[in-house]
Amino acid sequence: MSVQGYQRKLDLENGRVDLSHGAGGRAMAQLISSLFHRAFGNEWLARCNDQSTFDVATGKMVMTTDGYVVSPLFFPGGNIGSLAVHGTINDVVMSGARPLYLSASFIIEEGFPLSDLKTIADSMGEAARGAGVYIIAGDTKVVERGKADGLFISTTGIGALAHGFDLSADKAMVGDRVLVSGSLGDHGVAIMSKRHNVAFQTEIVSDSAALHDLVAVMIAAGGAGIRVMRDPTRGGLAATLNEIAHQSGLGFRLQEAAIPVKAAVAATCELFGLDPIHVANEGKLVAIVAPHLADAVLAAMKAHPLGRDAADIGETVADDHKFVQMATSFGGGRIVDWLSGEQLPRIC
Amino acid sequence: MRYTDEFRDKTLAQGLAAAISAEADRQKAYRFMEFCGGHTHAISRYGLEDLLPANVRMIHGPGCPVCVLPASRIDMAIRLVERPEVTLCVYGDLIRAPGSQGQSLLRAKALGADIRMVYSTLDVIRIAEQAPSREVVFFAIGFETTTPPTAVMIRIAEKKRLKSLSVFCNHVLTPSAMQSILENPKIRNIGGAAIDGFVGPAHVSTIIGTKPYELLAEQFGKPIVIAGFEPLDVMQAILMLVRQVNENRYDVENQYSRAVKREGNRRAKDEVSQAFEPREQFEWRGLGFVPNSGLKLRRAYARFDAEARFAMHELQVADNPACECCAILRGAKRPVDCKLFGTLCTPETPIGSCMVSSEGACAAYWTYGRVRDDQVRRTS
C-alpha cells in the first residue's frame, strides 16, 4: 500500500485526523504508511498484507488482549501508546512466557491532532522495540466527533512459553510467600494528578514499564518455585490478591508495614481518602513463591532496576472464606477487600 | 509521612491499649458510640477494636452524611435531574446512594442525566460559569463541616451574578441528631444505658466548637470526648471516656485540642448563619423526622434555593422493612444483627445507606471487620 508522489505529505505538525483517514481510501493508506508503519517499522508491516505470518514455537503459546481508554492520554511517565504496549506485554509475561508479537487497533475521534497521534505511535514503537516485541498487525478506525474520547487503543499480545512452565493462580499453596516488585500506586496517582478537576503537582510519575526482563531474572532464580505472577493494574494489589484468593481457594495474611508505598503517593492517597493498595500500577508485579525459594527470588528482583524496591509482604494461608487479611501497622487486623465501585475513573 | 505517622504509632497505641485494659473495670461493660463515620473508618481501617478489651465495645453512630440521607431526598434529586435543562453536581459516594425501588443517581446518569462528581463547591462555580445555559444545581449534603463551603459558594455565586446556579440543601446538624439518639425510647428501653458515652465529632467540632455538646452531656448524663480522626486520637478518647465513666463524670472533654476550640470557628459559623436558617424538621434515615436538625436557605437567598426554584415536592418513602439501618444508626443493633447484611445487602448492592459509603457502619464492617465477626460467631 505505498502511496507516494501524487499526494500531499501528511501534515504531522498541524494536521488533524478526519473521517477520510478511516474511510479505506488513499488518506487512510497514507496515514498507515507514513505514521504507523514508520513508528513500528518491521519486516511484517513492510509487506503490507492484511495479516502477518510468523513461525510457531514448539510448546505452548500465550495470547491476551486489552483495551486502553486512559484519560488523560498523556501523563507523567508515559502516554496511552506506551501503556498499551507495556500493559499487554505484561499480561503475556505474567504467564512466564516470552513476549513476541502485538497487534494494535486504533479508534480515533475525528479532529484528533496528527502530532499527538505520531507521538503516541512513536512511543508504541519505542516501547515494543525496548521489549524485543514486534507490532505486526493493526487496524485504524475514525469515528465522528463526540463518539470517542480522543483515542482508544486495543492491543493483543502473543508469547511463547518455555517447556514445562505453567503459572496459574490455582497453583498457590499454603505457606507461599507474597512478593511485590516495588512501590504501589504510582500510576494511579500520576494519572490523577493530571485530571482536570483535581489537578495537583507531584513528582510522582507512572511506573508504566514492560516487565519481561524482570520476570526472566525471577524465573532464573526461582524456576517452578514461582507459582503465580500477576500485575496489579486496576483495583491495585487488593483486587489482584482477592482474585488469586478466589482462584486458589486460599487466604492471604499481609503485613501492612512491609508494603512499599512512596511518601508522595501515601500523601496523595491520604488527601483524597484513597488506599494505595487499591490504586493502579502499570509496571509492578505480585509473585506467589514457594517459601524455600522466596529469598532467592526476592534477591534477584532487588538486583534488577525494575525490582529495586521489591518486598516480601506476607504469606498464603488456609482459609475457607478466602479472605485477604492484613496486620495493620497500628497493631490491629483488618480485611483487604475488593474495591466497591470506582476509585479513580479511567486509569488504563 | 510526617504529621500522620506520629498519630499512628504502634508503640503509643500499645501503651494506650494497656492503659485502657488496666483501667476498664472488668465487672463492667463500656459501650461508646463514635458518632462520626470518620471515626468508624479509622477504627476499622487500623483494626483498632483488636486493641480493646472485650468489655469495651464501640457502637457505630450515624455520622455519615450519605448514610443519613433518606431515600426520599435521593428520589427528589433524581426527579430533578430528569429535567433536561438541569446539571446536578454531587459529592463522591452520593452517586451510589440508594433511593426507593432500586433507584440511584448512578442509574439516572446511565440513562442520560447530566450528573457531575465534584470535589469542592468551587468546581460547581466553574461548571456554572462554563455552561451558562444550564441550570446547575448543587446537591448539598453533610454536617456542619461541609456547610461553610456551600455558604461560601452561594456568596461567590451572588457576587458573580451566576443566575443559573442553585442549591438543593440537605445540610444537617450534629447536636440535634445526638439528642434524638439519646431521647429515643427504643434506646432508653434497653436499661437506659445502651450508650455510656460518645467519641464526639472531629471536623464538625472544628466548626461548631465544644460548647454545643455541653447541654447534651449535662441533660443526659453522658460523657462526650471530642476526638481527632487518627487512630491514636480515638484510642486516647476511649481512655478518657473510660476514666469519666469510672469517676461517674459526664463532662465534655476535648482530646482534639490541636484543632478544636470551645467557641469553634467564628468566621465559618458567620458564613453559615448568613446563608442558612434551621428547618422546623428534617428527615434522617434511621432517625425519622428530627426537629431543628436541618438547614435551609434564608429568604434573602431564596433565588438560590433549588426546592423553590423547581417547585420540588417533599416525597414520602418508606424504608425497606427488612433493613436494620434504623436500629444500627441508633446503636441499638450491630450490622451483623441484620438479616440482609452480607447476603442481599453488600457494597455492590446496597439496600440501606449504611452500606453505601465506605464510612457507613455496615460497609466498614463488611470491608474490614468480617473476620472478627466470624471469629466471634465461631467462639460464641
Short mmCIF file of C-alpha atoms in Angstrom, two decimals, chain A residues 8-347:
data_model
loop_
_atom_site.label_atom_id
_atom_site.label_comp_id
_atom_site.label_asym_id
_atom_site.label_seq_id
_atom_site.Cartn_x
_atom_site.Cartn_y
_atom_site.Cartn_z
CA ARG A 8 0.37 16.00 -0.39
CA LYS A 9 2.51 14.96 2.57
CA LEU A 10 0.69 14.29 5.83
CA ASP A 11 0.90 17.45 7.97
CA LEU A 12 2.22 15.89 11.14
CA GLU A 13 2.66 19.25 12.82
CA ASN A 14 -0.70 20.94 12.47
CA GLY A 15 -2.89 18.37 10.72
CA ARG A 16 -5.92 16.66 12.21
CA VAL A 17 -7.45 13.27 11.72
CA ASP A 18 -10.63 13.48 9.65
CA LEU A 19 -13.17 10.90 8.58
CA SER A 20 -11.31 10.22 5.33
CA HIS A 21 -8.43 8.77 7.38
CA GLY A 22 -10.68 5.89 8.28
CA ALA A 23 -12.59 5.54 5.04
CA GLY A 24 -10.36 2.98 3.34
CA GLY A 25 -9.10 5.35 0.66
CA ARG A 26 -5.76 6.98 -0.07
CA ALA A 27 -5.85 9.16 3.02
CA MET A 28 -6.05 6.08 5.21
CA ALA A 29 -3.30 4.32 3.34
CA GLN A 30 -1.15 7.40 3.74
CA LEU A 31 -1.83 7.62 7.48
CA ILE A 32 -0.92 3.98 7.97
CA SER A 33 2.23 4.05 5.91
CA SER A 34 3.67 7.40 6.91
CA LEU A 35 2.69 7.32 10.59
CA PHE A 36 2.14 3.81 11.92
CA HIS A 37 4.49 1.81 9.71
CA ARG A 38 7.21 4.35 10.23
CA ALA A 39 6.77 4.23 14.01
CA PHE A 40 6.53 0.45 14.30
CA GLY A 41 8.97 -0.32 11.46
CA ASN A 42 9.36 -4.07 10.93
CA GLU A 43 9.54 -6.59 8.12
CA TRP A 44 5.98 -7.87 8.66
CA LEU A 45 4.32 -4.49 8.27
CA ALA A 46 6.60 -3.68 5.32
CA ARG A 47 4.90 -6.45 3.36
CA CYS A 48 1.59 -4.61 3.66
CA ASN A 49 -0.65 -7.66 3.82
CA ASP A 50 -3.96 -7.82 5.67
CA GLN A 51 -2.33 -10.23 8.09
CA SER A 52 1.13 -11.29 9.20
CA THR A 53 2.61 -14.73 9.16
CA PHE A 54 5.06 -15.98 11.75
CA ASP A 55 6.68 -19.21 12.84
CA VAL A 56 5.08 -21.07 15.73
CA ALA A 57 7.28 -22.13 18.62
CA THR A 58 7.21 -25.67 19.91
CA GLY A 59 5.44 -25.89 23.24
CA LYS A 60 2.71 -23.56 24.38
CA MET A 61 1.67 -20.20 23.03
CA VAL A 62 0.17 -17.46 25.17
CA MET A 63 -2.35 -14.87 24.00
CA THR A 64 -4.00 -11.91 25.69
CA THR A 65 -5.90 -8.77 24.74
CA ASP A 66 -6.60 -5.45 26.42
CA GLY A 67 -8.32 -2.15 25.61
CA TYR A 68 -6.88 1.21 26.66
CA VAL A 69 -9.15 4.19 27.30
CA VAL A 70 -6.98 6.15 29.74
CA SER A 71 -7.81 9.79 30.38
CA PRO A 72 -5.76 11.93 30.06
CA LEU A 73 -3.94 10.40 27.07
CA PHE A 74 -0.61 11.92 28.14
CA PHE A 75 0.53 11.62 31.73
CA PRO A 76 3.81 11.87 33.67
CA GLY A 77 5.83 8.79 32.77
CA GLY A 78 4.05 7.81 29.56
CA ASN A 79 1.04 8.02 27.30
CA ILE A 80 -1.76 5.77 26.10
CA GLY A 81 0.58 4.27 23.48
CA SER A 82 3.40 3.15 25.76
CA LEU A 83 0.76 1.97 28.22
CA ALA A 84 -1.00 -0.13 25.55
CA VAL A 85 2.29 -1.87 24.72
CA HIS A 86 3.57 -2.32 28.28
CA GLY A 87 0.21 -3.45 29.63
CA THR A 88 -0.30 -6.19 27.08
CA ILE A 89 3.32 -7.36 27.22
CA ASN A 90 2.94 -7.63 30.99
CA ASP A 91 -0.22 -9.71 30.68
CA VAL A 92 1.72 -12.10 28.41
CA VAL A 93 4.79 -12.31 30.64
CA MET A 94 2.81 -12.91 33.84
CA SER A 95 2.35 -16.44 32.47
CA GLY A 96 6.13 -16.81 32.39
CA ALA A 97 6.11 -16.54 28.59
CA ARG A 98 8.49 -14.61 26.37
CA PRO A 99 6.52 -11.89 24.54
CA LEU A 100 6.79 -11.99 20.73
CA TYR A 101 4.16 -10.10 18.77
CA LEU A 102 1.49 -7.49 19.25
CA SER A 103 -1.43 -6.25 17.22
CA ALA A 104 -2.81 -2.76 17.72
CA SER A 105 -6.25 -1.42 16.88
CA PHE A 106 -6.93 2.32 16.97
CA ILE A 107 -10.29 4.02 17.33
CA ILE A 108 -9.61 7.69 16.69
CA GLU A 109 -12.00 10.58 17.18
CA GLU A 110 -12.39 12.93 14.24
CA GLY A 111 -10.29 16.05 14.79
CA PHE A 112 -7.55 14.29 16.79
CA PRO A 113 -4.20 16.08 16.25
CA LEU A 114 -1.86 14.12 13.98
CA SER A 115 1.09 15.36 16.02
CA ASP A 116 -0.34 13.67 19.11
CA LEU A 117 -1.06 10.52 17.15
CA LYS A 118 2.53 10.49 15.91
CA THR A 119 3.89 10.95 19.45
CA ILE A 120 1.72 8.09 20.66
CA ALA A 121 2.65 5.78 17.76
CA ASP A 122 6.35 6.60 18.25
CA SER A 123 6.09 5.69 21.95
CA MET A 124 4.47 2.41 21.00
CA GLY A 125 7.27 1.62 18.58
CA GLU A 126 9.85 2.54 21.16
CA ALA A 127 8.17 0.50 23.91
CA ALA A 128 7.87 -2.54 21.64
CA ARG A 129 11.49 -2.33 20.44
CA GLY A 130 12.61 -1.95 24.06
CA ALA A 131 10.97 -5.27 24.86
CA GLY A 132 12.10 -7.04 21.68
CA VAL A 133 8.48 -7.30 20.54
CA TYR A 134 7.05 -6.52 17.10
CA ILE A 135 3.74 -4.88 16.32
CA ILE A 136 2.81 -6.93 13.28
CA ALA A 137 -0.87 -6.25 12.73
CA GLY A 138 -3.10 -3.25 13.14
CA ASP A 139 -6.34 -1.51 12.33
CA THR A 140 -7.46 2.11 12.16
CA LYS A 141 -10.98 3.42 12.52
CA VAL A 142 -12.05 7.03 12.69
CA VAL A 143 -15.32 7.90 14.41
CA GLU A 144 -17.26 11.16 14.39
CA ARG A 145 -16.51 13.87 16.87
CA GLY A 146 -18.03 13.08 20.24
CA LYS A 147 -18.10 9.32 19.69
CA ALA A 148 -14.73 8.58 21.32
CA ASP A 149 -12.66 10.43 23.87
CA GLY A 150 -9.79 11.29 21.53
CA LEU A 151 -8.27 7.87 21.09
CA PHE A 152 -8.87 4.31 22.22
CA ILE A 153 -6.26 1.59 21.59
CA SER A 154 -6.70 -2.17 21.79
CA THR A 155 -3.65 -4.40 21.74
CA THR A 156 -3.39 -8.17 21.53
CA GLY A 157 -0.21 -9.95 22.54
CA ILE A 158 1.26 -13.31 21.70
CA GLY A 159 4.11 -15.05 23.51
CA ALA A 160 5.83 -18.40 23.76
CA LEU A 161 6.09 -20.39 26.95
CA ALA A 162 9.16 -22.42 27.80
CA HIS A 163 8.57 -26.15 28.01
CA GLY A 164 7.03 -27.38 31.25
CA PHE A 165 6.33 -23.95 32.60
CA ASP A 166 2.79 -23.28 33.74
CA LEU A 167 1.95 -20.40 36.05
CA SER A 168 -1.62 -20.16 37.25
CA ALA A 169 -3.39 -18.69 40.25
CA ASP A 170 -4.71 -22.09 41.32
CA LYS A 171 -1.11 -23.23 41.91
CA ALA A 172 -0.70 -21.13 45.06
CA MET A 173 -0.12 -23.26 48.17
CA VAL A 174 -0.39 -22.67 51.88
CA GLY A 175 2.77 -21.09 53.25
CA ASP A 176 3.86 -19.49 49.96
CA ARG A 177 5.36 -16.01 50.21
CA VAL A 178 3.85 -12.94 48.59
CA LEU A 179 6.37 -10.69 46.83
CA VAL A 180 5.73 -7.33 45.20
CA SER A 181 8.24 -5.81 42.78
CA GLY A 182 8.14 -2.24 44.10
CA SER A 183 6.17 0.71 45.39
CA LEU A 184 2.42 0.64 44.86
CA GLY A 185 0.02 3.22 43.48
CA ASP A 186 2.41 5.30 41.35
CA HIS A 187 0.44 5.01 38.11
CA GLY A 188 -2.95 5.83 39.59
CA VAL A 189 -1.62 8.87 41.42
CA ALA A 190 0.27 10.13 38.34
CA ILE A 191 -2.94 9.88 36.28
CA MET A 192 -4.96 11.56 38.97
CA SER A 193 -2.54 14.47 39.22
CA LYS A 194 -3.38 15.37 35.63
CA ARG A 195 -7.14 15.07 35.72
CA HIS A 196 -8.63 18.46 35.12
CA ASN A 197 -10.94 18.51 38.12
CA VAL A 198 -8.37 17.52 40.74
CA ALA A 199 -5.07 18.50 39.14
CA PHE A 200 -2.19 18.88 41.60
CA GLN A 201 1.58 19.00 41.41
CA THR A 202 3.59 15.91 42.28
CA GLU A 203 6.92 14.41 41.39
CA ILE A 204 5.27 11.00 41.01
CA VAL A 205 5.42 9.53 37.51
CA SER A 206 3.61 6.48 36.20
CA ASP A 207 5.52 3.23 36.70
CA SER A 208 4.43 2.06 33.22
CA ALA A 209 7.09 -0.45 32.10
CA ALA A 210 7.45 -3.83 30.38
CA LEU A 211 8.29 -6.48 32.94
CA HIS A 212 9.62 -9.23 30.62
CA ASP A 213 13.20 -8.81 31.75
CA LEU A 214 12.40 -8.72 35.47
CA VAL A 215 10.30 -11.85 35.02
CA ALA A 216 13.20 -13.56 33.21
CA VAL A 217 15.60 -12.99 36.12
CA MET A 218 12.95 -14.11 38.60
CA ILE A 219 12.40 -17.35 36.69
CA ALA A 220 16.14 -17.89 36.52
CA ALA A 221 16.27 -17.58 40.31
CA GLY A 222 13.06 -19.35 41.27
CA GLY A 223 12.06 -21.62 38.38
CA ALA A 224 8.95 -23.62 39.12
CA GLY A 225 9.05 -22.27 42.68
CA ILE A 226 7.27 -19.25 41.25
CA ARG A 227 3.65 -20.37 41.36
CA VAL A 228 1.72 -17.28 40.34
CA MET A 229 2.55 -13.89 38.85
CA ARG A 230 0.12 -11.08 38.18
CA ASP A 231 0.35 -7.37 37.50
CA PRO A 232 -1.82 -5.38 39.91
CA THR A 233 -3.37 -2.87 37.50
CA ARG A 234 -6.96 -1.68 38.01
CA GLY A 235 -8.12 -2.25 41.58
CA GLY A 236 -4.48 -2.43 42.70
CA LEU A 237 -2.87 -5.02 44.97
CA ALA A 238 -6.15 -5.57 46.82
CA ALA A 239 -8.05 -6.69 43.72
CA THR A 240 -5.18 -8.88 42.50
CA LEU A 241 -4.83 -10.76 45.79
CA ASN A 242 -8.58 -11.22 46.10
CA GLU A 243 -8.64 -12.68 42.58
CA ILE A 244 -5.83 -15.07 43.43
CA ALA A 245 -7.53 -16.00 46.71
CA HIS A 246 -10.69 -16.94 44.84
CA GLN A 247 -8.86 -18.91 42.16
CA SER A 248 -6.65 -20.78 44.60
CA GLY A 249 -9.17 -21.23 47.42
CA LEU A 250 -6.64 -19.82 49.87
CA GLY A 251 -6.44 -16.72 52.03
CA PHE A 252 -3.64 -14.22 52.50
CA ARG A 253 -2.07 -12.67 55.55
CA LEU A 254 -0.20 -9.45 54.79
CA GLN A 255 1.96 -7.13 56.87
CA GLU A 256 0.96 -3.54 56.15
CA ALA A 257 4.32 -2.23 57.34
CA ALA A 258 6.13 -4.29 54.68
CA ILE A 259 4.15 -2.93 51.72
CA PRO A 260 6.25 -0.38 49.80
CA VAL A 261 4.50 2.93 49.11
CA LYS A 262 6.27 6.16 48.16
CA ALA A 263 5.78 9.04 50.56
CA ALA A 264 4.25 11.26 47.85
CA VAL A 265 1.79 8.51 46.90
CA ALA A 266 0.88 7.94 50.54
CA ALA A 267 0.36 11.68 50.99
CA THR A 268 -1.86 11.96 47.91
CA CYS A 269 -3.92 8.98 48.97
CA GLU A 270 -4.25 10.49 52.44
CA LEU A 271 -5.54 13.72 50.93
CA PHE A 272 -8.13 12.07 48.69
CA GLY A 273 -9.17 9.32 51.07
CA LEU A 274 -7.76 6.53 48.92
CA ASP A 275 -5.88 3.43 49.94
CA PRO A 276 -2.64 2.84 47.96
CA ILE A 277 -3.39 -0.89 47.80
CA HIS A 278 -6.47 -0.05 45.72
CA VAL A 279 -4.62 2.25 43.34
CA ALA A 280 -3.48 1.05 39.89
CA ASN A 281 0.05 0.09 38.87
CA GLU A 282 1.34 -0.46 35.34
CA GLY A 283 4.89 -1.64 35.93
CA LYS A 284 4.64 -3.79 39.05
CA LEU A 285 4.00 -7.44 39.66
CA VAL A 286 2.92 -9.66 42.52
CA ALA A 287 4.51 -13.11 42.74
CA ILE A 288 3.42 -16.02 44.90
CA VAL A 289 6.59 -18.01 45.52
CA ALA A 290 7.39 -21.28 47.30
CA PRO A 291 8.80 -20.38 50.74
CA HIS A 292 12.22 -22.02 50.29
CA LEU A 293 12.87 -20.00 47.11
CA ALA A 294 11.33 -16.69 48.16
CA ASP A 295 14.57 -15.14 49.41
CA ALA A 296 16.45 -16.06 46.23
CA VAL A 297 13.70 -14.66 44.00
CA LEU A 298 13.48 -11.50 46.11
CA ALA A 299 17.25 -11.00 45.87
CA ALA A 300 17.08 -11.41 42.07
CA MET A 301 14.26 -8.88 41.91
CA LYS A 302 16.13 -6.34 44.03
CA ALA A 303 19.16 -6.67 41.74
CA HIS A 304 17.03 -5.64 38.74
CA PRO A 305 16.26 -1.94 38.11
CA LEU A 306 12.51 -2.62 37.94
CA GLY A 307 12.57 -4.57 41.21
CA ARG A 308 14.84 -2.40 43.34
CA ASP A 309 12.14 -1.78 45.95
CA ALA A 310 10.76 -5.32 45.88
CA ALA A 311 9.46 -6.64 49.18
CA ASP A 312 8.11 -9.74 50.88
CA ILE A 313 4.74 -8.59 52.17
CA GLY A 314 3.09 -11.71 53.54
CA GLU A 315 2.04 -15.29 53.02
CA THR A 316 -0.77 -17.52 51.82
CA VAL A 317 -2.85 -19.24 54.49
CA ALA A 318 -5.60 -21.86 54.55
CA ASP A 319 -8.92 -20.00 54.75
CA ASP A 320 -12.34 -21.26 53.66
CA HIS A 321 -13.51 -17.66 53.35
CA LYS A 322 -10.64 -16.75 51.01
CA PHE A 323 -10.10 -13.54 52.94
CA VAL A 324 -7.14 -11.27 52.34
CA GLN A 325 -6.22 -10.21 55.87
CA MET A 326 -3.69 -7.64 56.92
CA ALA A 327 -1.93 -6.88 60.17
CA THR A 328 -2.07 -3.10 60.28
CA SER A 329 0.98 -1.01 61.15
CA PHE A 330 -1.08 0.23 64.09
CA GLY A 331 -1.15 -3.24 65.61
CA GLY A 332 -4.68 -4.38 64.72
CA GLY A 333 -6.07 -6.52 61.93
CA ARG A 334 -8.38 -5.87 59.02
CA ILE A 335 -9.68 -7.35 55.81
CA VAL A 336 -8.40 -6.10 52.49
CA ASP A 337 -11.41 -6.24 50.24
CA TRP A 338 -12.09 -5.58 46.58
CA LEU A 339 -12.84 -2.02 45.84
CA SER A 340 -16.54 -1.29 45.57
CA GLY A 341 -17.33 0.81 42.54
CA GLU A 342 -14.74 3.07 41.01
CA GLN A 343 -11.92 4.66 42.93
CA LEU A 344 -10.40 6.60 40.06
CA PRO A 345 -12.07 6.78 36.67
CA ARG A 346 -10.34 5.53 33.51
CA ILE A 347 -6.81 4.85 34.57
#
